[in-house]
Amino acid sequence: MARASITIFGIILVTAFMAVMVILVSLVTAGGDTTHKVARIWAKCVLALSNIKVSVKGFSNLKPGRSYIYMANHMSNFDIPVLQAYLPVQFRWLAKAELYRMPLFGYAMKRADYISIDRSDRKSAIESLNKAVNIIRDGVSVVIFPEGTRSNTNNVQPFKKGGFFLAVDSGVPIIPVIIHGTGRIMPKKKMLIKPGNVTLEIKKPINSSDYTRKTKDDLMKKVRAVILDSFELNKNNGVLC
């Protein structure tokens, strides 16, 4: 317990310091690329403090210079630093509005050009998705947790449809991403961090231009099937998710 408390305190300090750095950097740079790199340093510091080692599978599935919509399963708060540190591309988060209300951290996310989506406000959510479409068309990728929030169980939850509207409207391929191991490291609603190993698995792109708003549910089922197959395979093989 003492070790966990020290780790959490260290993460809070690093997060506060790096949030200030993101804000300061954003005042002298434009576009969000540099602030995203600063956020990547934050993520690697958080993982190092927590003694979490990450391995990545599927780098070869990424085409350099191509924008994608990355969709990942969501088991833990640590999914965020894992993706931030080890997804080797420039991207912007499409994240729930609650995160942007956090003191300092939320403002840093805004200054990094990450995108807030308020699912309780349909008009605001549509505006957020339109902003994401424009960012993608400018050649920057977007990362989404299609479940919308962390899972309370060791299972993948049903997907929300917003990210699939984004995919069919932009015509950008979706890359399913499966994160294995973070659920054990820090389960939802528990202030406990266990050191461990995480695998970030990057799957092949799924073409969204073959789908429309009317057939987006078929695209959602296809992406979900890819994530579920890998997730369940690892769970059945004894890999803690």
PDB file of C-alpha atoms in Angstrom:
ATOM      1  CA  MET A   1       0.000   0.000   0.000  1.00  0.00           C
ATOM      2  CA  ALA A   2       2.829   2.432   0.832  1.00  0.00           C
ATOM      3  CA  ARG A   3       4.487   1.746  -2.518  1.00  0.00           C
ATOM      4  CA  ALA A   4       1.207   2.334  -4.350  1.00  0.00           C
ATOM      5  CA  SER A   5       0.701   5.633  -2.495  1.00  0.00           C
ATOM      6  CA  ILE A   6       4.202   6.816  -3.423  1.00  0.00           C
ATOM      7  CA  THR A   7       3.632   5.825  -7.056  1.00  0.00           C
ATOM      8  CA  ILE A   8       0.304   7.652  -7.217  1.00  0.00           C
ATOM      9  CA  PHE A   9       1.832  10.753  -5.616  1.00  0.00           C
ATOM     10  CA  GLY A  10       4.662  10.672  -8.159  1.00  0.00           C
ATOM     11  CA  ILE A  11       2.179  10.354 -11.030  1.00  0.00           C
ATOM     12  CA  ILE A  12       0.203  13.336  -9.731  1.00  0.00           C
ATOM     13  CA  LEU A  13       3.355  15.475  -9.578  1.00  0.00           C
ATOM     14  CA  VAL A  14       4.523  14.419 -13.045  1.00  0.00           C
ATOM     15  CA  THR A  15       1.043  14.983 -14.478  1.00  0.00           C
ATOM     16  CA  ALA A  16       0.802  18.482 -13.001  1.00  0.00           C
ATOM     17  CA  PHE A  17       4.294  19.428 -14.204  1.00  0.00           C
ATOM     18  CA  MET A  18       3.797  18.065 -17.717  1.00  0.00           C
ATOM     19  CA  ALA A  19       0.352  19.680 -17.988  1.00  0.00           C
ATOM     20  CA  VAL A  20       1.987  23.051 -17.303  1.00  0.00           C
ATOM     21  CA  MET A  21       4.652  22.243 -19.912  1.00  0.00           C
ATOM     22  CA  VAL A  22       1.989  21.391 -22.500  1.00  0.00           C
ATOM     23  CA  ILE A  23       0.219  24.686 -21.825  1.00  0.00           C
ATOM     24  CA  LEU A  24       3.463  26.686 -22.090  1.00  0.00           C
ATOM     25  CA  VAL A  25       4.564  24.911 -25.267  1.00  0.00           C
ATOM     26  CA  SER A  26       1.138  25.479 -26.827  1.00  0.00           C
ATOM     27  CA  LEU A  27       1.622  29.235 -26.386  1.00  0.00           C
ATOM     28  CA  VAL A  28       4.671  29.271 -28.669  1.00  0.00           C
ATOM     29  CA  THR A  29       3.770  26.505 -31.156  1.00  0.00           C
ATOM     30  CA  ALA A  30       0.750  25.793 -33.312  1.00  0.00           C
ATOM     31  CA  GLY A  31      -0.992  22.719 -34.612  1.00  0.00           C
ATOM     32  CA  GLY A  32      -0.667  20.423 -31.614  1.00  0.00           C
ATOM     33  CA  ASP A  33       2.226  18.275 -32.880  1.00  0.00           C
ATOM     34  CA  THR A  34       4.773  19.560 -30.365  1.00  0.00           C
ATOM     35  CA  THR A  35       2.361  19.446 -27.453  1.00  0.00           C
ATOM     36  CA  HIS A  36       1.528  15.850 -28.383  1.00  0.00           C
ATOM     37  CA  LYS A  37       5.237  14.999 -28.163  1.00  0.00           C
ATOM     38  CA  VAL A  38       5.379  16.575 -24.705  1.00  0.00           C
ATOM     39  CA  ALA A  39       2.360  14.482 -23.696  1.00  0.00           C
ATOM     40  CA  ARG A  40       4.210  11.396 -24.936  1.00  0.00           C
ATOM     41  CA  ILE A  41       7.041  12.180 -22.500  1.00  0.00           C
ATOM     42  CA  TRP A  42       4.448  12.436 -19.704  1.00  0.00           C
ATOM     43  CA  ALA A  43       3.050   9.020 -20.631  1.00  0.00           C
ATOM     44  CA  LYS A  44       6.460   7.345 -20.618  1.00  0.00           C
ATOM     45  CA  CYS A  45       7.215   8.890 -17.208  1.00  0.00           C
ATOM     46  CA  VAL A  46       3.917   7.548 -15.801  1.00  0.00           C
ATOM     47  CA  LEU A  47       4.651   4.043 -17.106  1.00  0.00           C
ATOM     48  CA  ALA A  48       8.218   4.130 -15.783  1.00  0.00           C
ATOM     49  CA  LEU A  49       7.065   5.269 -12.319  1.00  0.00           C
ATOM     50  CA  SER A  50       4.523   2.450 -12.282  1.00  0.00           C
ATOM     51  CA  ASN A  51       7.051  -0.152 -13.450  1.00  0.00           C
ATOM     52  CA  ILE A  52       4.953  -1.066 -16.469  1.00  0.00           C
ATOM     53  CA  LYS A  53       6.693  -2.519 -19.529  1.00  0.00           C
ATOM     54  CA  VAL A  54       4.993  -2.347 -22.905  1.00  0.00           C
ATOM     55  CA  SER A  55       5.578  -4.451 -25.999  1.00  0.00           C
ATOM     56  CA  VAL A  56       4.018  -3.622 -29.362  1.00  0.00           C
ATOM     57  CA  LYS A  57       2.837  -6.011 -32.074  1.00  0.00           C
ATOM     58  CA  GLY A  58       1.778  -4.992 -35.580  1.00  0.00           C
ATOM     59  CA  PHE A  59       3.919  -1.948 -36.430  1.00  0.00           C
ATOM     60  CA  SER A  60       4.027  -3.238 -40.007  1.00  0.00           C
ATOM     61  CA  ASN A  61       0.275  -2.666 -40.348  1.00  0.00           C
ATOM     62  CA  LEU A  62       0.798   1.115 -40.279  1.00  0.00           C
ATOM     63  CA  LYS A  63       1.473   2.994 -43.498  1.00  0.00           C
ATOM     64  CA  PRO A  64       3.757   6.007 -42.811  1.00  0.00           C
ATOM     65  CA  GLY A  65       2.113   9.345 -43.442  1.00  0.00           C
ATOM     66  CA  ARG A  66      -1.410   7.903 -43.584  1.00  0.00           C
ATOM     67  CA  SER A  67      -4.145   9.081 -41.233  1.00  0.00           C
ATOM     68  CA  TYR A  68      -6.278   6.504 -39.456  1.00  0.00           C
ATOM     69  CA  ILE A  69      -8.982   6.236 -36.837  1.00  0.00           C
ATOM     70  CA  TYR A  70      -7.575   4.053 -34.070  1.00  0.00           C
ATOM     71  CA  MET A  71     -10.181   2.236 -31.987  1.00  0.00           C
ATOM     72  CA  ALA A  72      -9.023   0.547 -28.784  1.00  0.00           C
ATOM     73  CA  ASN A  73     -10.620  -1.469 -25.996  1.00  0.00           C
ATOM     74  CA  HIS A  74     -10.721   0.260 -22.611  1.00  0.00           C
ATOM     75  CA  MET A  75     -10.041  -1.623 -19.354  1.00  0.00           C
ATOM     76  CA  SER A  76      -8.048   0.863 -17.253  1.00  0.00           C
ATOM     77  CA  ASN A  77      -6.833   4.425 -16.791  1.00  0.00           C
ATOM     78  CA  PHE A  78      -3.474   3.092 -17.940  1.00  0.00           C
ATOM     79  CA  ASP A  79      -4.797   2.533 -21.469  1.00  0.00           C
ATOM     80  CA  ILE A  80      -4.269   6.260 -22.006  1.00  0.00           C
ATOM     81  CA  PRO A  81      -0.526   6.470 -21.218  1.00  0.00           C
ATOM     82  CA  VAL A  82       0.082   3.150 -23.028  1.00  0.00           C
ATOM     83  CA  LEU A  83      -1.423   4.521 -26.247  1.00  0.00           C
ATOM     84  CA  GLN A  84       0.120   7.960 -25.760  1.00  0.00           C
ATOM     85  CA  ALA A  85       3.600   6.537 -25.270  1.00  0.00           C
ATOM     86  CA  TYR A  86       3.662   3.642 -27.724  1.00  0.00           C
ATOM     87  CA  LEU A  87       1.352   4.417 -30.618  1.00  0.00           C
ATOM     88  CA  PRO A  88       4.111   5.744 -32.917  1.00  0.00           C
ATOM     89  CA  VAL A  89       2.117   8.407 -34.777  1.00  0.00           C
ATOM     90  CA  GLN A  90       0.773  11.900 -34.363  1.00  0.00           C
ATOM     91  CA  PHE A  91      -2.827  11.686 -33.226  1.00  0.00           C
ATOM     92  CA  ARG A  92      -5.554  13.542 -31.366  1.00  0.00           C
ATOM     93  CA  TRP A  93      -7.762  12.052 -28.668  1.00  0.00           C
ATOM     94  CA  LEU A  94     -11.518  12.087 -29.064  1.00  0.00           C
ATOM     95  CA  ALA A  95     -12.394  11.886 -25.368  1.00  0.00           C
ATOM     96  CA  LYS A  96     -15.380  12.347 -23.083  1.00  0.00           C
ATOM     97  CA  ALA A  97     -16.090  15.885 -21.906  1.00  0.00           C
ATOM     98  CA  GLU A  98     -15.624  15.003 -18.222  1.00  0.00           C
ATOM     99  CA  LEU A  99     -11.846  14.779 -18.687  1.00  0.00           C
ATOM    100  CA  TYR A 100     -11.712  18.363 -19.917  1.00  0.00           C
ATOM    101  CA  ARG A 101     -13.277  19.590 -16.697  1.00  0.00           C
ATOM    102  CA  MET A 102     -10.346  18.362 -14.619  1.00  0.00           C
ATOM    103  CA  PRO A 103      -8.249  21.257 -13.237  1.00  0.00           C
ATOM    104  CA  LEU A 104      -5.054  21.899 -15.221  1.00  0.00           C
ATOM    105  CA  PHE A 105      -5.114  18.487 -16.955  1.00  0.00           C
ATOM    106  CA  GLY A 106      -8.311  19.328 -18.847  1.00  0.00           C
ATOM    107  CA  TYR A 107      -6.980  22.695 -19.964  1.00  0.00           C
ATOM    108  CA  ALA A 108      -3.756  21.040 -21.135  1.00  0.00           C
ATOM    109  CA  MET A 109      -5.837  18.633 -23.255  1.00  0.00           C
ATOM    110  CA  LYS A 110      -7.597  21.569 -24.877  1.00  0.00           C
ATOM    111  CA  ARG A 111      -4.281  23.313 -25.570  1.00  0.00           C
ATOM    112  CA  ALA A 112      -3.001  20.107 -27.205  1.00  0.00           C
ATOM    113  CA  ASP A 113      -5.926  20.292 -29.670  1.00  0.00           C
ATOM    114  CA  TYR A 114      -7.538  17.113 -28.369  1.00  0.00           C
ATOM    115  CA  ILE A 115     -11.272  16.881 -29.014  1.00  0.00           C
ATOM    116  CA  SER A 116     -13.952  16.879 -26.323  1.00  0.00           C
ATOM    117  CA  ILE A 117     -17.204  15.026 -26.966  1.00  0.00           C
ATOM    118  CA  ASP A 118     -20.254  15.483 -24.747  1.00  0.00           C
ATOM    119  CA  ARG A 119     -22.573  12.558 -25.430  1.00  0.00           C
ATOM    120  CA  SER A 120     -25.317  14.128 -23.298  1.00  0.00           C
ATOM    121  CA  ASP A 121     -25.544  17.056 -25.736  1.00  0.00           C
ATOM    122  CA  ARG A 122     -26.354  15.871 -29.272  1.00  0.00           C
ATOM    123  CA  LYS A 123     -25.586  19.213 -30.936  1.00  0.00           C
ATOM    124  CA  SER A 124     -22.233  19.492 -29.158  1.00  0.00           C
ATOM    125  CA  ALA A 125     -21.377  15.877 -29.994  1.00  0.00           C
ATOM    126  CA  ILE A 126     -22.076  16.472 -33.697  1.00  0.00           C
ATOM    127  CA  GLU A 127     -19.844  19.567 -33.640  1.00  0.00           C
ATOM    128  CA  SER A 128     -17.056  17.512 -32.032  1.00  0.00           C
ATOM    129  CA  LEU A 129     -17.354  14.815 -34.698  1.00  0.00           C
ATOM    130  CA  ASN A 130     -17.247  17.462 -37.446  1.00  0.00           C
ATOM    131  CA  LYS A 131     -14.085  18.897 -35.902  1.00  0.00           C
ATOM    132  CA  ALA A 132     -12.567  15.423 -35.860  1.00  0.00           C
ATOM    133  CA  VAL A 133     -13.451  14.944 -39.553  1.00  0.00           C
ATOM    134  CA  ASN A 134     -11.599  18.162 -40.403  1.00  0.00           C
ATOM    135  CA  ILE A 135      -8.551  17.108 -38.393  1.00  0.00           C
ATOM    136  CA  ILE A 136      -8.449  13.745 -40.162  1.00  0.00           C
ATOM    137  CA  ARG A 137      -8.724  15.420 -43.566  1.00  0.00           C
ATOM    138  CA  ASP A 138      -5.697  17.513 -42.586  1.00  0.00           C
ATOM    139  CA  GLY A 139      -3.750  14.254 -42.265  1.00  0.00           C
ATOM    140  CA  VAL A 140      -3.806  13.723 -38.479  1.00  0.00           C
ATOM    141  CA  SER A 141      -5.092  10.509 -36.931  1.00  0.00           C
ATOM    142  CA  VAL A 142      -7.687  10.242 -34.154  1.00  0.00           C
ATOM    143  CA  VAL A 143      -7.861   7.765 -31.262  1.00  0.00           C
ATOM    144  CA  ILE A 144     -11.205   6.636 -29.841  1.00  0.00           C
ATOM    145  CA  PHE A 145     -12.377   4.233 -27.176  1.00  0.00           C
ATOM    146  CA  PRO A 146     -15.546   2.968 -28.910  1.00  0.00           C
ATOM    147  CA  GLU A 147     -16.871   1.564 -25.605  1.00  0.00           C
ATOM    148  CA  GLY A 148     -17.093   5.153 -24.382  1.00  0.00           C
ATOM    149  CA  THR A 149     -15.802   4.402 -20.888  1.00  0.00           C
ATOM    150  CA  ARG A 150     -13.770   1.819 -18.993  1.00  0.00           C
ATOM    151  CA  SER A 151     -15.232  -1.630 -18.519  1.00  0.00           C
ATOM    152  CA  ASN A 152     -16.422  -2.647 -15.052  1.00  0.00           C
ATOM    153  CA  THR A 153     -15.727  -6.276 -15.906  1.00  0.00           C
ATOM    154  CA  ASN A 154     -12.980  -8.169 -17.661  1.00  0.00           C
ATOM    155  CA  ASN A 155     -14.980  -8.012 -20.896  1.00  0.00           C
ATOM    156  CA  VAL A 156     -15.319  -5.657 -23.865  1.00  0.00           C
ATOM    157  CA  GLN A 157     -18.464  -3.527 -23.566  1.00  0.00           C
ATOM    158  CA  PRO A 158     -20.920  -2.645 -26.376  1.00  0.00           C
ATOM    159  CA  PHE A 159     -19.647   0.031 -28.754  1.00  0.00           C
ATOM    160  CA  LYS A 160     -21.009   3.555 -29.146  1.00  0.00           C
ATOM    161  CA  LYS A 161     -21.836   4.650 -32.700  1.00  0.00           C
ATOM    162  CA  GLY A 162     -20.180   8.096 -32.790  1.00  0.00           C
ATOM    163  CA  GLY A 163     -16.782   6.877 -33.952  1.00  0.00           C
ATOM    164  CA  PHE A 164     -18.362   4.980 -36.823  1.00  0.00           C
ATOM    165  CA  PHE A 165     -20.218   8.070 -38.032  1.00  0.00           C
ATOM    166  CA  LEU A 166     -16.793   9.714 -38.024  1.00  0.00           C
ATOM    167  CA  ALA A 167     -15.284   6.844 -40.010  1.00  0.00           C
ATOM    168  CA  VAL A 168     -17.888   6.741 -42.777  1.00  0.00           C
ATOM    169  CA  ASP A 169     -18.026  10.549 -43.051  1.00  0.00           C
ATOM    170  CA  SER A 170     -14.252  10.879 -43.380  1.00  0.00           C
ATOM    171  CA  GLY A 171     -13.642   7.693 -45.386  1.00  0.00           C
ATOM    172  CA  VAL A 172     -10.510   7.048 -43.324  1.00  0.00           C
ATOM    173  CA  PRO A 173      -9.589   3.429 -42.471  1.00  0.00           C
ATOM    174  CA  ILE A 174     -10.100   2.149 -38.933  1.00  0.00           C
ATOM    175  CA  ILE A 175      -7.274   0.344 -37.192  1.00  0.00           C
ATOM    176  CA  PRO A 176      -8.440  -1.863 -34.315  1.00  0.00           C
ATOM    177  CA  VAL A 177      -6.046  -1.735 -31.354  1.00  0.00           C
ATOM    178  CA  ILE A 178      -6.150  -4.267 -28.543  1.00  0.00           C
ATOM    179  CA  ILE A 179      -4.541  -3.497 -25.189  1.00  0.00           C
ATOM    180  CA  HIS A 180      -3.733  -6.588 -23.130  1.00  0.00           C
ATOM    181  CA  GLY A 181      -2.838  -6.386 -19.435  1.00  0.00           C
ATOM    182  CA  THR A 182      -3.962  -2.975 -18.148  1.00  0.00           C
ATOM    183  CA  GLY A 183      -7.116  -4.294 -16.475  1.00  0.00           C
ATOM    184  CA  ARG A 184      -4.979  -6.159 -13.959  1.00  0.00           C
ATOM    185  CA  ILE A 185      -2.647  -3.204 -13.413  1.00  0.00           C
ATOM    186  CA  MET A 186      -5.364  -0.742 -12.407  1.00  0.00           C
ATOM    187  CA  PRO A 187      -8.989  -1.928 -12.419  1.00  0.00           C
ATOM    188  CA  LYS A 188     -11.786   0.637 -12.611  1.00  0.00           C
ATOM    189  CA  LYS A 189     -12.751   2.295  -9.290  1.00  0.00           C
ATOM    190  CA  LYS A 190      -9.590   1.077  -7.524  1.00  0.00           C
ATOM    191  CA  MET A 191      -6.706   3.309  -6.438  1.00  0.00           C
ATOM    192  CA  LEU A 192      -4.243   0.476  -6.775  1.00  0.00           C
ATOM    193  CA  ILE A 193      -1.366   0.105  -9.239  1.00  0.00           C
ATOM    194  CA  LYS A 194       0.309  -3.233  -9.816  1.00  0.00           C
ATOM    195  CA  PRO A 195       3.530  -3.386 -11.866  1.00  0.00           C
ATOM    196  CA  GLY A 196       3.287  -5.616 -14.891  1.00  0.00           C
ATOM    197  CA  ASN A 197       3.587  -6.180 -18.617  1.00  0.00           C
ATOM    198  CA  VAL A 198       1.271  -4.817 -21.284  1.00  0.00           C
ATOM    199  CA  THR A 199       0.955  -5.731 -24.942  1.00  0.00           C
ATOM    200  CA  LEU A 200      -0.302  -3.214 -27.495  1.00  0.00           C
ATOM    201  CA  GLU A 201      -1.579  -5.067 -30.555  1.00  0.00           C
ATOM    202  CA  ILE A 202      -2.115  -3.093 -33.786  1.00  0.00           C
ATOM    203  CA  LYS A 203      -4.342  -4.836 -36.323  1.00  0.00           C
ATOM    204  CA  LYS A 204      -4.645  -4.336 -40.086  1.00  0.00           C
ATOM    205  CA  PRO A 205      -6.707  -1.391 -41.367  1.00  0.00           C
ATOM    206  CA  ILE A 206     -10.399  -1.878 -42.065  1.00  0.00           C
ATOM    207  CA  ASN A 207     -11.616   0.171 -45.012  1.00  0.00           C
ATOM    208  CA  SER A 208     -14.488   2.460 -43.962  1.00  0.00           C
ATOM    209  CA  SER A 209     -15.076   3.905 -47.443  1.00  0.00           C
ATOM    210  CA  ASP A 210     -17.044   0.759 -48.333  1.00  0.00           C
ATOM    211  CA  TYR A 211     -19.702   1.746 -45.775  1.00  0.00           C
ATOM    212  CA  THR A 212     -22.283   4.525 -45.411  1.00  0.00           C
ATOM    213  CA  ARG A 213     -24.236   5.937 -42.495  1.00  0.00           C
ATOM    214  CA  LYS A 214     -26.940   3.379 -43.275  1.00  0.00           C
ATOM    215  CA  THR A 215     -24.464   0.484 -43.082  1.00  0.00           C
ATOM    216  CA  LYS A 216     -22.255   1.812 -40.291  1.00  0.00           C
ATOM    217  CA  ASP A 217     -23.560  -0.882 -37.936  1.00  0.00           C
ATOM    218  CA  ASP A 218     -21.983  -3.502 -40.191  1.00  0.00           C
ATOM    219  CA  LEU A 219     -18.668  -1.659 -39.916  1.00  0.00           C
ATOM    220  CA  MET A 220     -19.065  -1.507 -36.130  1.00  0.00           C
ATOM    221  CA  LYS A 221     -19.688  -5.260 -35.959  1.00  0.00           C
ATOM    222  CA  LYS A 222     -16.608  -5.942 -38.082  1.00  0.00           C
ATOM    223  CA  VAL A 223     -14.310  -3.801 -35.916  1.00  0.00           C
ATOM    224  CA  ARG A 224     -15.769  -5.225 -32.711  1.00  0.00           C
ATOM    225  CA  ALA A 225     -15.259  -8.779 -33.973  1.00  0.00           C
ATOM    226  CA  VAL A 226     -11.551  -8.133 -34.598  1.00  0.00           C
ATOM    227  CA  ILE A 227     -11.050  -6.660 -31.122  1.00  0.00           C
ATOM    228  CA  LEU A 228     -13.095  -9.370 -29.408  1.00  0.00           C
ATOM    229  CA  ASP A 229     -11.337 -12.231 -31.209  1.00  0.00           C
ATOM    230  CA  SER A 230      -7.904 -11.072 -30.085  1.00  0.00           C
ATOM    231  CA  PHE A 231      -9.047 -10.115 -26.586  1.00  0.00           C
ATOM    232  CA  GLU A 232     -10.829 -13.391 -25.927  1.00  0.00           C
ATOM    233  CA  LEU A 233      -7.996 -15.446 -27.432  1.00  0.00           C
ATOM    234  CA  ASN A 234      -5.496 -13.920 -25.010  1.00  0.00           C
ATOM    235  CA  LYS A 235      -7.902 -14.272 -22.074  1.00  0.00           C
ATOM    236  CA  ASN A 236      -8.511 -17.948 -22.892  1.00  0.00           C
ATOM    237  CA  ASN A 237      -4.750 -18.477 -23.099  1.00  0.00           C
ATOM    238  CA  GLY A 238      -4.357 -17.174 -19.558  1.00  0.00           C
ATOM    239  CA  VAL A 239      -3.249 -13.621 -20.426  1.00  0.00           C
ATOM    240  CA  LEU A 240      -4.775 -11.210 -17.921  1.00  0.00           C
ATOM    241  CA  CYS A 241      -6.499  -8.388 -19.747  1.00  0.00           C
TER     242      CYS A 241
END
